[in-house]
XYZ file of C-alpha atoms in Angstrom:
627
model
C 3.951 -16.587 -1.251
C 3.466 -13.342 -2.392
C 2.557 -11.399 -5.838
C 4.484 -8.559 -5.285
C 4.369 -6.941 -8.822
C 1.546 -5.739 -11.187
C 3.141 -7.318 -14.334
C 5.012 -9.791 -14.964
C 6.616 -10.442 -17.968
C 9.169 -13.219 -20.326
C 11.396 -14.829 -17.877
C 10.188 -12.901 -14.369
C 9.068 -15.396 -11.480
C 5.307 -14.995 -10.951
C 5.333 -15.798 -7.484
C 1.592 -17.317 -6.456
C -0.521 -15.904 -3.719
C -2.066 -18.680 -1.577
C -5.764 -17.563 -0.579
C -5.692 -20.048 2.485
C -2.387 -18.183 3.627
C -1.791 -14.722 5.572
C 0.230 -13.235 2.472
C 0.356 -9.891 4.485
C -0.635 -9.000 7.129
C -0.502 -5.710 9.295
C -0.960 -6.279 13.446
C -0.844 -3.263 15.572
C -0.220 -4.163 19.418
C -1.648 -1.236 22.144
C 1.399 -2.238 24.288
C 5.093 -3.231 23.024
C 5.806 -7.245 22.840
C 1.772 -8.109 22.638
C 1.386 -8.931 19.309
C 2.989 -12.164 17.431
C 4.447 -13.075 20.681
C 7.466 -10.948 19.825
C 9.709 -9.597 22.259
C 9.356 -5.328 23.501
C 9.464 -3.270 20.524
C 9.175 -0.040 22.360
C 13.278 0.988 22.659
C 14.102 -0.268 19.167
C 16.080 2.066 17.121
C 13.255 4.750 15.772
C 10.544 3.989 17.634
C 10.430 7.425 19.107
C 9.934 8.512 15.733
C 6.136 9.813 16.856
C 5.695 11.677 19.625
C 3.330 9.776 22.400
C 2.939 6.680 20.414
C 6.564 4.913 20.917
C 4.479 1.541 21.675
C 2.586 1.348 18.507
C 4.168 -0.802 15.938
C 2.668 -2.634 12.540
C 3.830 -5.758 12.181
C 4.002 -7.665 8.831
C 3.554 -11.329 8.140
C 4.628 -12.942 5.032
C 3.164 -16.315 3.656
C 4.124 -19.707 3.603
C 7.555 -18.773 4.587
C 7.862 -20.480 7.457
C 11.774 -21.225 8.889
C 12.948 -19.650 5.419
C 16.721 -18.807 5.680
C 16.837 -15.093 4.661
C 19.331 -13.851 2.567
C 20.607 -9.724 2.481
C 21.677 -10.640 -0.793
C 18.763 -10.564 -3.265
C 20.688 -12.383 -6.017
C 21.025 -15.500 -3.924
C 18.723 -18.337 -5.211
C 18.969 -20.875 -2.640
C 17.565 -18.093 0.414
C 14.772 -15.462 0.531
C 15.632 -12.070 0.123
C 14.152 -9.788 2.831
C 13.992 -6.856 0.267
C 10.994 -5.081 -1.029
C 9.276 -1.716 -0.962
C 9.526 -1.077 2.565
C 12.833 -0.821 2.627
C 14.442 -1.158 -0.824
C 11.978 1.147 -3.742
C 11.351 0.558 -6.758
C 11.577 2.708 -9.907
C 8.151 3.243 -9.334
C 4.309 1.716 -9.282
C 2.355 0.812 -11.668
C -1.322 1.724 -10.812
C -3.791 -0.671 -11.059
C -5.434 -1.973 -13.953
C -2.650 0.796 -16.099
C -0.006 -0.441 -18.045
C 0.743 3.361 -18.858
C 0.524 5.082 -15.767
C 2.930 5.310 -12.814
C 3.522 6.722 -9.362
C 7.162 7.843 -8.680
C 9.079 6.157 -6.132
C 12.955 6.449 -6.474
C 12.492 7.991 -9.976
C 10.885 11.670 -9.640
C 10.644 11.674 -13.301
C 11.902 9.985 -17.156
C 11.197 10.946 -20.500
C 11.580 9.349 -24.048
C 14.143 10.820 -26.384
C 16.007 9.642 -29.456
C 14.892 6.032 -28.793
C 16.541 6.433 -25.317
C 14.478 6.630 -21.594
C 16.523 8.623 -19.665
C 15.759 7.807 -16.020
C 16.144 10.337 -13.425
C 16.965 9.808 -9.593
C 15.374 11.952 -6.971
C 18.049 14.047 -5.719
C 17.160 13.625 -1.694
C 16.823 10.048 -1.939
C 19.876 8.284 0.012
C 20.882 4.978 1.290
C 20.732 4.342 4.613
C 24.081 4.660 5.237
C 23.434 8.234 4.124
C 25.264 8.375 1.274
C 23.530 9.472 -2.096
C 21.152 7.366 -4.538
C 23.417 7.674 -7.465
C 22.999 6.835 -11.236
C 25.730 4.280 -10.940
C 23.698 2.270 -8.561
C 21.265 1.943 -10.863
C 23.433 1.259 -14.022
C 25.399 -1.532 -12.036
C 22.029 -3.433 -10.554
C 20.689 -3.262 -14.174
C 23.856 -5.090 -15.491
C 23.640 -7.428 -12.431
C 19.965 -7.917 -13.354
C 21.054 -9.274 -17.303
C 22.870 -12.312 -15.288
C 19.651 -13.107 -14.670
C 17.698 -12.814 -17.252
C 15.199 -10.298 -16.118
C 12.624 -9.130 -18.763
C 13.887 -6.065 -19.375
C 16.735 -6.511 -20.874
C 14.378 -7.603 -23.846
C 13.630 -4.448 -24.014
C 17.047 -2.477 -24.178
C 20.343 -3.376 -26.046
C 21.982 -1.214 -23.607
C 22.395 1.778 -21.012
C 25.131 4.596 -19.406
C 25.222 6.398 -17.202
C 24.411 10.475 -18.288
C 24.582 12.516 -15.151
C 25.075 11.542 -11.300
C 21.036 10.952 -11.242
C 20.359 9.996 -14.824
C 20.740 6.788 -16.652
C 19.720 6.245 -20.228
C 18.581 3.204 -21.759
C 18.327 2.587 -25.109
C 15.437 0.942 -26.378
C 16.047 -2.005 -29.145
C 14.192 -0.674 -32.443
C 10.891 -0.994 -33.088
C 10.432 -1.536 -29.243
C 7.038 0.178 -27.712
C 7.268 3.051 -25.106
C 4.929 1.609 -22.513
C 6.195 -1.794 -22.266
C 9.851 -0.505 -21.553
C 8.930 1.598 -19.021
C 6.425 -1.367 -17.723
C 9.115 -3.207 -17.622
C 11.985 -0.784 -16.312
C 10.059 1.695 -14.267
C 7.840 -1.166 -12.148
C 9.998 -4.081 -12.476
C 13.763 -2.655 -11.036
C 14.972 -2.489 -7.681
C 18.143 -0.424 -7.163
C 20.561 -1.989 -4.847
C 23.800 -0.015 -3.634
C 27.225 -0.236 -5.998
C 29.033 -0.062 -3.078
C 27.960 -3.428 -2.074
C 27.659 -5.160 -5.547
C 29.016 -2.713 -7.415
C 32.648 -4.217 -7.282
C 31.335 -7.350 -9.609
C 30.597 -5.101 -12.469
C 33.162 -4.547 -15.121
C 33.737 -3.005 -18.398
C 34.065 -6.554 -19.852
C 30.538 -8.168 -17.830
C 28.841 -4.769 -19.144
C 29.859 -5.993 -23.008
C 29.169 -9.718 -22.046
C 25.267 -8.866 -21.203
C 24.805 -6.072 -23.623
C 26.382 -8.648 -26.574
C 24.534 -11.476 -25.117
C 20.896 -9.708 -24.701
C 21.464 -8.658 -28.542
C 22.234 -11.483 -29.716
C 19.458 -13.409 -27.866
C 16.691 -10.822 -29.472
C 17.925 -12.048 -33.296
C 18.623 -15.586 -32.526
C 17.517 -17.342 -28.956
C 19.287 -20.258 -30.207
C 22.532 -18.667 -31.321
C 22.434 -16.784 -27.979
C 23.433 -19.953 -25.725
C 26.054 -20.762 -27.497
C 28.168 -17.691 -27.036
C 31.101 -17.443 -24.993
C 29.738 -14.098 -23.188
C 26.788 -16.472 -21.705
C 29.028 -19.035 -20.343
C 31.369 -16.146 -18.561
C 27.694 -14.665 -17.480
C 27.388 -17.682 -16.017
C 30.234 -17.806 -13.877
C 29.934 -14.254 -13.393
C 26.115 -15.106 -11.802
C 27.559 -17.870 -9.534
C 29.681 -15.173 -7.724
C 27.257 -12.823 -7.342
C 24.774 -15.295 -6.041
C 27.578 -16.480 -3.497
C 28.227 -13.205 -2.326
C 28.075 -12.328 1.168
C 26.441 -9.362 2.116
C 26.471 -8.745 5.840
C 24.022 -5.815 5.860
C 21.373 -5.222 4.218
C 21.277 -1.204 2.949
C 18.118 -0.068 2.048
C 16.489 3.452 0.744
C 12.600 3.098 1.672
C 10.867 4.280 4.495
C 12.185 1.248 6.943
C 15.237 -0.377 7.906
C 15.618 -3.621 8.872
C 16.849 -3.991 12.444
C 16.751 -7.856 13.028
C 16.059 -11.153 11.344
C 15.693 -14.579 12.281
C 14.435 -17.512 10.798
C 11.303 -16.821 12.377
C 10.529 -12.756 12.124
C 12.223 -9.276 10.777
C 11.933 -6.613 12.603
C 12.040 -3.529 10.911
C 11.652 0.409 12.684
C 10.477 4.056 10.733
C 13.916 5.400 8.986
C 14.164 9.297 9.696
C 16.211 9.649 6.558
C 13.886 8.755 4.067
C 12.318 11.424 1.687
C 9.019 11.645 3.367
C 9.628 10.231 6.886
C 7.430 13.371 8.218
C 4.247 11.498 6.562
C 4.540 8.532 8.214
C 2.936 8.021 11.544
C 4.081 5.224 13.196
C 7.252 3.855 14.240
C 7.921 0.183 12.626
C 6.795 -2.914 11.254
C 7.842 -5.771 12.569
C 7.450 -9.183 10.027
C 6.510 -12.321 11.642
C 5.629 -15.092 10.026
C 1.930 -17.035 10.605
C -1.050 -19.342 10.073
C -4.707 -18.343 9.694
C -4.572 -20.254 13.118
C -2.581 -17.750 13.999
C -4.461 -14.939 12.602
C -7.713 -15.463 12.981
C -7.834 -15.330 16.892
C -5.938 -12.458 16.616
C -8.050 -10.850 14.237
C -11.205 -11.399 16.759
C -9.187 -10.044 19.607
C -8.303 -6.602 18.015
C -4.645 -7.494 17.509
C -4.555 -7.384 13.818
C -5.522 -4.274 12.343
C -5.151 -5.525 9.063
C -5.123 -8.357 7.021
C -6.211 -9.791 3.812
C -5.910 -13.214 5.514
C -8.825 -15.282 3.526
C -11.842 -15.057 5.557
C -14.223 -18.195 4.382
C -17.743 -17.340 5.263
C -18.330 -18.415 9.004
C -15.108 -16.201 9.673
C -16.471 -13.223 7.099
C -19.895 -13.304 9.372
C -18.204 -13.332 12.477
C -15.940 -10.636 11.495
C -19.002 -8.024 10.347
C -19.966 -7.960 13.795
C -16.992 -7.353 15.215
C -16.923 -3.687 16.844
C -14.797 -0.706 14.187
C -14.579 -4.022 11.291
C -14.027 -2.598 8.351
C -13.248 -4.679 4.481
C -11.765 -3.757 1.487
C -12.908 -5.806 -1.369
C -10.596 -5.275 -4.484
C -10.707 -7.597 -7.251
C -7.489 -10.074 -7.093
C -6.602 -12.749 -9.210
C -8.032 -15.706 -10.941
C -8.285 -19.566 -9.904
C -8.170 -21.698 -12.866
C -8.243 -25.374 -12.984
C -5.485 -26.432 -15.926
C -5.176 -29.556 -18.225
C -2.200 -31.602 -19.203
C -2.944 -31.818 -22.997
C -0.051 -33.673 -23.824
C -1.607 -36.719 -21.782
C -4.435 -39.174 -23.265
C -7.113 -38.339 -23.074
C -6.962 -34.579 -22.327
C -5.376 -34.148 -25.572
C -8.445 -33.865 -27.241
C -10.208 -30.932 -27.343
C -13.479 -32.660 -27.721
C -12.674 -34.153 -23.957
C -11.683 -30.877 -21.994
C -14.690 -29.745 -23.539
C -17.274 -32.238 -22.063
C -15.106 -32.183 -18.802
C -16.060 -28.318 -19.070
C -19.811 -28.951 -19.799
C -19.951 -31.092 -16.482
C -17.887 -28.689 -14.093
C -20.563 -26.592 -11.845
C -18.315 -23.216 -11.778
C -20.810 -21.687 -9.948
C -21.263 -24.567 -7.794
C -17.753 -24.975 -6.848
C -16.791 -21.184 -6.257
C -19.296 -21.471 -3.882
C -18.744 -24.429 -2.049
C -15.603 -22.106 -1.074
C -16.511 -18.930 -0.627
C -20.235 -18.573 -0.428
C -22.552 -16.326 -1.986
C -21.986 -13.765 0.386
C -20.665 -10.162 -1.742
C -17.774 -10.242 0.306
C -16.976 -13.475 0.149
C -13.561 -14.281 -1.040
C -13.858 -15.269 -4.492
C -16.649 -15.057 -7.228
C -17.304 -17.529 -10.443
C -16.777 -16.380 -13.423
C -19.229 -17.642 -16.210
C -17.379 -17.113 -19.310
C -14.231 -18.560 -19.896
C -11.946 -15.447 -21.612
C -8.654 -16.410 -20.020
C -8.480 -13.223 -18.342
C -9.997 -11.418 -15.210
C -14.109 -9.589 -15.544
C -12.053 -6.306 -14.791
C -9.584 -6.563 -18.105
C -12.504 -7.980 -19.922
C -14.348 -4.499 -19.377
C -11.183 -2.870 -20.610
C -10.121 -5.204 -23.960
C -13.130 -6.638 -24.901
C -16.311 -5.728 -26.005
C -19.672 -6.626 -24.591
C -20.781 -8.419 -28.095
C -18.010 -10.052 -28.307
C -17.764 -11.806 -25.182
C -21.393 -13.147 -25.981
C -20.105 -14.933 -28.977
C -18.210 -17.209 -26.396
C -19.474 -20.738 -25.214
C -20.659 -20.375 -21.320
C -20.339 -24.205 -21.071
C -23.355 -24.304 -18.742
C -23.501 -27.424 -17.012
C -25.032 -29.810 -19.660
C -24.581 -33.829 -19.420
C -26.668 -34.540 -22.535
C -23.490 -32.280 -24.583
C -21.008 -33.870 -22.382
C -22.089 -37.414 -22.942
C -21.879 -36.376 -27.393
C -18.802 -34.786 -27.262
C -17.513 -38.417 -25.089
C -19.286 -40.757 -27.137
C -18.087 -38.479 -30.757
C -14.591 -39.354 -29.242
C -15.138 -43.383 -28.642
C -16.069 -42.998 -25.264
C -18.685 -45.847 -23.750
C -20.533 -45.975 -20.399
C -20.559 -49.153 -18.853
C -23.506 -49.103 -15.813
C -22.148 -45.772 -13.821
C -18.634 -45.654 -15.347
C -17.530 -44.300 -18.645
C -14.787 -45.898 -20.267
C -12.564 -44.697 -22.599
C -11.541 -46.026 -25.948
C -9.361 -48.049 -24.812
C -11.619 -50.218 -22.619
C -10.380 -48.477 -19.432
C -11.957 -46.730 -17.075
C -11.693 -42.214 -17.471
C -10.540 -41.540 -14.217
C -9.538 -37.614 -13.214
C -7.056 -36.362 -10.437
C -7.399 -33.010 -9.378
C -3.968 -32.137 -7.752
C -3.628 -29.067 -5.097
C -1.729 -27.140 -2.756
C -3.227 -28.927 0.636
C -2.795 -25.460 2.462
C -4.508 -23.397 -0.450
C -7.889 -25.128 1.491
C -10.599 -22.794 -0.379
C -9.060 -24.770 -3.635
C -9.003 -27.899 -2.105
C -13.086 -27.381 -1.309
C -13.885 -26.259 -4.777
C -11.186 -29.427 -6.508
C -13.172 -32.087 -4.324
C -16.626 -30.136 -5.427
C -15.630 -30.646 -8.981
C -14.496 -34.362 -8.005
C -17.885 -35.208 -7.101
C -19.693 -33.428 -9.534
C -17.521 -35.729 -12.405
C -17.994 -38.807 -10.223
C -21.520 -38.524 -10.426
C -21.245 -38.095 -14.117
C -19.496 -41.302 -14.632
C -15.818 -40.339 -14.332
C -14.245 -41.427 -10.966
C -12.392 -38.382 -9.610
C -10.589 -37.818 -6.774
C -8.316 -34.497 -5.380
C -4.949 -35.043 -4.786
C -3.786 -32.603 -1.824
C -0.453 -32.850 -1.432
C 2.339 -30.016 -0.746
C 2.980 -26.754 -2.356
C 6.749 -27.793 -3.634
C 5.541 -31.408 -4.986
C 2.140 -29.681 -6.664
C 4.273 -27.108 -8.697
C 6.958 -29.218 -9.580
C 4.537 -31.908 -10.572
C 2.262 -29.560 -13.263
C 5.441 -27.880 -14.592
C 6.506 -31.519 -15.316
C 3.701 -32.156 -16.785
C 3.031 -35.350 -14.532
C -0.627 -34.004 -13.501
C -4.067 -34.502 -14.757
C -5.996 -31.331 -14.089
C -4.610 -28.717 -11.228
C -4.556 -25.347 -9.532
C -3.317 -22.047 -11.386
C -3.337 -18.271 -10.119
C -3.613 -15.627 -13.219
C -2.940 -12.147 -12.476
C -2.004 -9.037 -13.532
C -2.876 -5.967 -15.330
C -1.849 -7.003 -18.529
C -4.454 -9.458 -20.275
C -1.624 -10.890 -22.652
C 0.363 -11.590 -19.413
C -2.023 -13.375 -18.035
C -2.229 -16.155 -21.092
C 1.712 -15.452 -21.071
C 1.867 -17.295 -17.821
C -0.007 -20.829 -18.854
C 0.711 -20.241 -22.552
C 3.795 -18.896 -22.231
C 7.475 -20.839 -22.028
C 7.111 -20.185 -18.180
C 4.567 -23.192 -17.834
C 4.023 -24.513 -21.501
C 6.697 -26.281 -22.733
C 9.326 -24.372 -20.546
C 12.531 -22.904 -22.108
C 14.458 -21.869 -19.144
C 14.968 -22.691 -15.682
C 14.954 -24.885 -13.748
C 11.791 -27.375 -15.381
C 13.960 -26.421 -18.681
C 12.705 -28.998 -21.397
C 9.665 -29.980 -19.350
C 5.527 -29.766 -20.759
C 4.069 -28.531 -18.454
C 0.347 -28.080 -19.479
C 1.621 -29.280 -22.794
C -0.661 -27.022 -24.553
C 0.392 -27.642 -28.456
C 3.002 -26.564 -29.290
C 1.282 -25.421 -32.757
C -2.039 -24.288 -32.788
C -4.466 -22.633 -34.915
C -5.336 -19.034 -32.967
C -7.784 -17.300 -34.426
C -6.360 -14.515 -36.315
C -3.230 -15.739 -35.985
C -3.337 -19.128 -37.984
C -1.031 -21.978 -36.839
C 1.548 -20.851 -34.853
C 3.630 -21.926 -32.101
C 1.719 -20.929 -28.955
C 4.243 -20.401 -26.207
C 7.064 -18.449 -28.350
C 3.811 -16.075 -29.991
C 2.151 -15.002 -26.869
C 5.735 -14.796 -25.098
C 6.486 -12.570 -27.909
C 3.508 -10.463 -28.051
C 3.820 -9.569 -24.196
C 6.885 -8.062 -25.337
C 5.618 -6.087 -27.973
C 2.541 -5.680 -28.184
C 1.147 -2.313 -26.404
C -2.506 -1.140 -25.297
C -4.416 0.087 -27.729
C -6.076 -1.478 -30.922
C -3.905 -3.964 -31.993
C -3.632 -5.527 -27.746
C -7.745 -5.346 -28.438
C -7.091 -7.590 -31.594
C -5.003 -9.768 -29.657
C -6.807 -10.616 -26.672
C -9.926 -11.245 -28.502
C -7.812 -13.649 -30.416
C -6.427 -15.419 -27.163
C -10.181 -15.256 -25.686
C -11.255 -17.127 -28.259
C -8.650 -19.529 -28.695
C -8.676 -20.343 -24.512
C -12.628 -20.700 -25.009
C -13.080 -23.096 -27.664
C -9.984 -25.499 -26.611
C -10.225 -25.127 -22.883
C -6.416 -25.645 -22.166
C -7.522 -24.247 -18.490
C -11.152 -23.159 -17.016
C -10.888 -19.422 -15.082
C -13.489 -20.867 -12.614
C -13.830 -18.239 -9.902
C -12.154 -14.443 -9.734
C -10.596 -13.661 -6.518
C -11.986 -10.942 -4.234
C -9.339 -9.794 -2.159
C -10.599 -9.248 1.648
C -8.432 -6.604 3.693
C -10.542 -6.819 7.018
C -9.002 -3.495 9.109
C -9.697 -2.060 11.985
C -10.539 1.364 13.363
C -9.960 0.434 16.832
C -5.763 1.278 17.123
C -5.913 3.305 13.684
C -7.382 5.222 11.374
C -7.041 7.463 8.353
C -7.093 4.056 5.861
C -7.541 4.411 2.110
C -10.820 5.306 1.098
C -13.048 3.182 -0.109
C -16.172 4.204 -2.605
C -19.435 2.490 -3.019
C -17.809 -0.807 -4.382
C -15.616 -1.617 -1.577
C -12.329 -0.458 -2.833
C -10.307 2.716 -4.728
C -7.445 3.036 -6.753
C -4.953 2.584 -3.976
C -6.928 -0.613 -2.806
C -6.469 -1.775 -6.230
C -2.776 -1.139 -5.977
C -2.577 -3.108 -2.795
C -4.604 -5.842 -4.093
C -2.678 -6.274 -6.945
C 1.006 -5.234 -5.188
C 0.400 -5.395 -1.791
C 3.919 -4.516 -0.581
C 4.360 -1.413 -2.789
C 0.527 -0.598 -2.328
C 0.936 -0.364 1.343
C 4.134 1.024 1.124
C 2.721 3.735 -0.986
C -0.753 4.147 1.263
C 2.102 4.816 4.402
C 4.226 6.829 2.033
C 0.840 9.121 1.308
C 0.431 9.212 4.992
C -2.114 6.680 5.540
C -2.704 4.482 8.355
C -2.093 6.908 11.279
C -2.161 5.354 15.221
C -5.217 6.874 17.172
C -4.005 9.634 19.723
């Protein structure tokens, strides 16, 4: 499960990345076939494409995929579609932490004009059928994109096409700069109109342009419309369609897929195929079982496969070992509020109070400085790195620590009714306060720092226990809201996206979808934010993701959010997520930099979108096979 965006915004999938999993991983093999078990590599279409080094080849291994059905066609919902940056580019990158500055990919360049950003095409970039990158492929995947609701079509009431490389879109009124092009720039994928093209008419254009307008006056209103029910139809035959090849315009092709691996090989058509200096990547799918003795034998060349700290040790005596240590995401344990008695405040706060953060990040990962994760002592709601950027030093001091403290624990329990009875406490209602801890059983680092907390509250007086259990039954039980207290990833570069994805209708009280109707965390819905007054939490910070740009007023409201998430603990940011990309000097070299901290700005890319950050560091000519 990957995170393969910077951002993500009102109604985009935030896909979680599972520390205990290989999300991606690079393997080099010195001979064809070696690595992955895969078959000879060294004929495959392209892999001549550097001279004297046919039998090198990267391969790529996605996680927690295992036996997924692939699908060429992204818009199908029911397979996994094989594109991404590799093969199929993006608008362009985001860097990492921006939210205003990009890197071109398939757009050379845009500007702002009239309330319109006019998007322009590189002129040499081509499909790999060679024919030409056009503005209509863009204009037709955008309209394709309203059928499913992606964010930025809250952004736009509509678009056309100017030139052969240009399309306009024309921003709603009042709508910032930076978040459009967040949003337009970082977030779309072109895919060819001469595959999906032929589903896009005058009358679907009007349909989603209507719809999306009417939806930004009156949500409500919006469903009701005639346009929506035809975009729904219109969505089922997209998602049904059947797309025998998959056409790409990145730096790779895909050659072959099974259920099992993709094997994609160096594409001599792209832009800057000159730069890159090795001849495919073949995807395989794996286990740290998998990886790790691979890692040791100087297979893999590069990983950020979670390395807990017998593994870390072994590795930094490894011969040409090498890590990159760029700050991730966040693990936060979340509370149902909507269920007695974590509705009250007074509660999440004592369970807070009793917690060892420290203790538990540790139990995981160690206290070694490249370890893979690190505790984070205040509770903002957002990552140390944002903090540095939206809030200020005094402020943050202002906030409760929550340092482990029985004696405030046991008042705030016994202020709410709560009794001990010999080792137990009980709660109002004469019954015992039991906690369950539900998690991922393959996310294991969690699972060590959920059964740390378990003890810690047992010894307290409340009987806890961790419920491992699988990935599928663990997210649809917390966006159900049929959980105690369980596992959350925040990430992002945008702090108000980050309370956007608990806060928001993605996970609080969801809107849409498929948990439509569901609590989730059950966080309100009305609360008093600071600042704010009493408002309804999901639809505000939804709203302000949309709207709200850097500068002073995004200051204002994080430090309103901050304060909110610290004094009613809806979820504890427990531990911050140090990304480990072990690599090896032993088959390659020429990797991204790295200064005195461990990482750069193109680690930070990777960390934070690791399929357009690598894709980039090959793009820039990076990794490079040793003669």
């Amino acid at each position: 499960m990957m995170m393969p965006r910077v951002v993500r915004r009102a109604k985009k999938r935030l896909l979680a990345v599972f520390s205990a999993c290989t999300v991606i991983m690079l393997v080099a093999a010195c001979t064809a076939g070696t690595a992955g078990g895969g078959s000879p590599a060294g004929n495959s279409g392209g892999t001549d494409a550097v001279q004297g080094h046919s039998s090198k080849f990267l391969t790529f291994f996605p996680c927690c995929s295992w036996n997924t059905t692939w699908s060429y066609n992204p818009y199908n919902v029911n397979q996994l579609g094989i594109q991404n940056d590799f093969v199929t580019m993006r608008l362009a990158i985001a860097k990492s932490p921006s939210l205003t500055e990009f890197i071109p990919q398939l757009a050379d360049k845009w500007t702002v004009e009239n309330g319109k950003l006019n998007v322009h095409l590189r002129d040499d970039a081509k499909w790999q059928d060679d024919t030409p990158v056009t503005s209509k492929d863009l204009h037709d995947t955008a309209i394709l994109n309203g059928l499913r609701g992606d964010g930025f079509w809250n952004d736009i009431t509509g678009l056309d096409i100017v030139d052969d490389k240009t399309v306009a879109f024309t921003l709603k009124e009042g709508q910032p700069e930076s978040l459009a092009k967040l949003d337009i720039l970082n977030s779309i994928r072109p895919y060819p109109s001469s595959v999906y093209g032929q589903l896009v008419t005058d009358e679907l254009k009007q349909d989603v342009t209507k719809y999306f307008r009417m939806l930004q006056e009156n949500p409500e209103q919006a469903t009701k419309m005639a346009e929506f029910k035809r975009m729904g139809n219109a969505f089922k035959k997209l998602a049904a369609l059947k797309v025998d090849k998959l056409i790409g315009n990145g730096p790779f092709r895909l050659e072959n897929i099974t259920t099992k691996e993709a094997k994609l090989v160096k594409w001599d058509g792209f832009w800057d195929a000159d730069k890159i200096k090795f001849a495919g990547i073949r995807y395989l799918n794996g286990s740290t079982q998998t990886v790790y003795p691979q890692l040791f034998s100087g297979n893999v060349h590069l990983s950020n496969v979670y390395m807990p700290p017998p593994i870390l040790n072994r590795w930094k005596t490894t011969p040409e070992s090498n890590t990159a240590l760029p700050l991730g995401f966040g693990f936060a344990i979340i509370f149902n509020s909507n269920q007695k008695p974590l509705d009250s405040k007074a509660v999440r706060q004592a369970l807070a109070y009793v917690i060892p953060r420290q203790q538990i990040s540790e139990a995981a990962y160690g206290t070694d400085d490249a370890a893979g994760g690190t505790w984070k002592e205040v509770n903002t709601g957002i990552s140390p790195s944002l903090e540095e950027i939206y809030l200020k030093p005094d402020q943050i001091e202002q906030l409760n620590k929550y340092p482990v403290d029985e004696a405030k624990a046991t008042e705030l329990l016994e202020g709410e009714g709560f009794t001990k009875k010999g080792d137990q406490w009980m709660k109002p209602d004469g019954k015992p306060f039991t906690m369950t801890f539900t998690a991922n059983a393959e996310t294991t680092d969690i699972v060590t720092s959920f059964n740390s907390a378990a003890k810690a509250l047992t010894a307290f007086g409340i009987k806890s226990e961790v419920n491992a259990t699988s990935g599928a039954q663990q997210d649809a039980d917390q966006h159900n809201g049929d959980f105690q207290a369980g596992m959350a990833f925040v990430g992002g570069s945008n702090p108000l996206g980050m309370y956007n994805f608990l806060l928001g209708p993605g996970y609080n009280f969801t809107r849409q979808g498929n948990y439509a109707g569901k609590r989730g965390i059950g966080f309100g819905p009305k609360m008093n934010v600071p600042g704010l007054g009493e408002v309804d939490v999901a639809s505000t910070i939804d709203w302000q993701v949309r709207t709200v740009e850097p500068g002073d007023e995004m200051n204002e409201q994080v430090w309103n959010w901050a304060q909110l998430i610290n004094e009613e603990v809806p979820y504890i940011w427990y531990a911050t997520k140090v990304y480990q990309f072990p690599f090896s000097t032993k088959e390659f070299t020429n990797w991204p930099p790295m200064g005195e901290d461990n990482t750069s700005e193109l680690w930070d890319i990777i960390s934070a979108d690791m399929a357009g950050g690598l894709s980039l560091a090959i793009q820039q000519g990076y990794i490079t096979p040793k003669p």
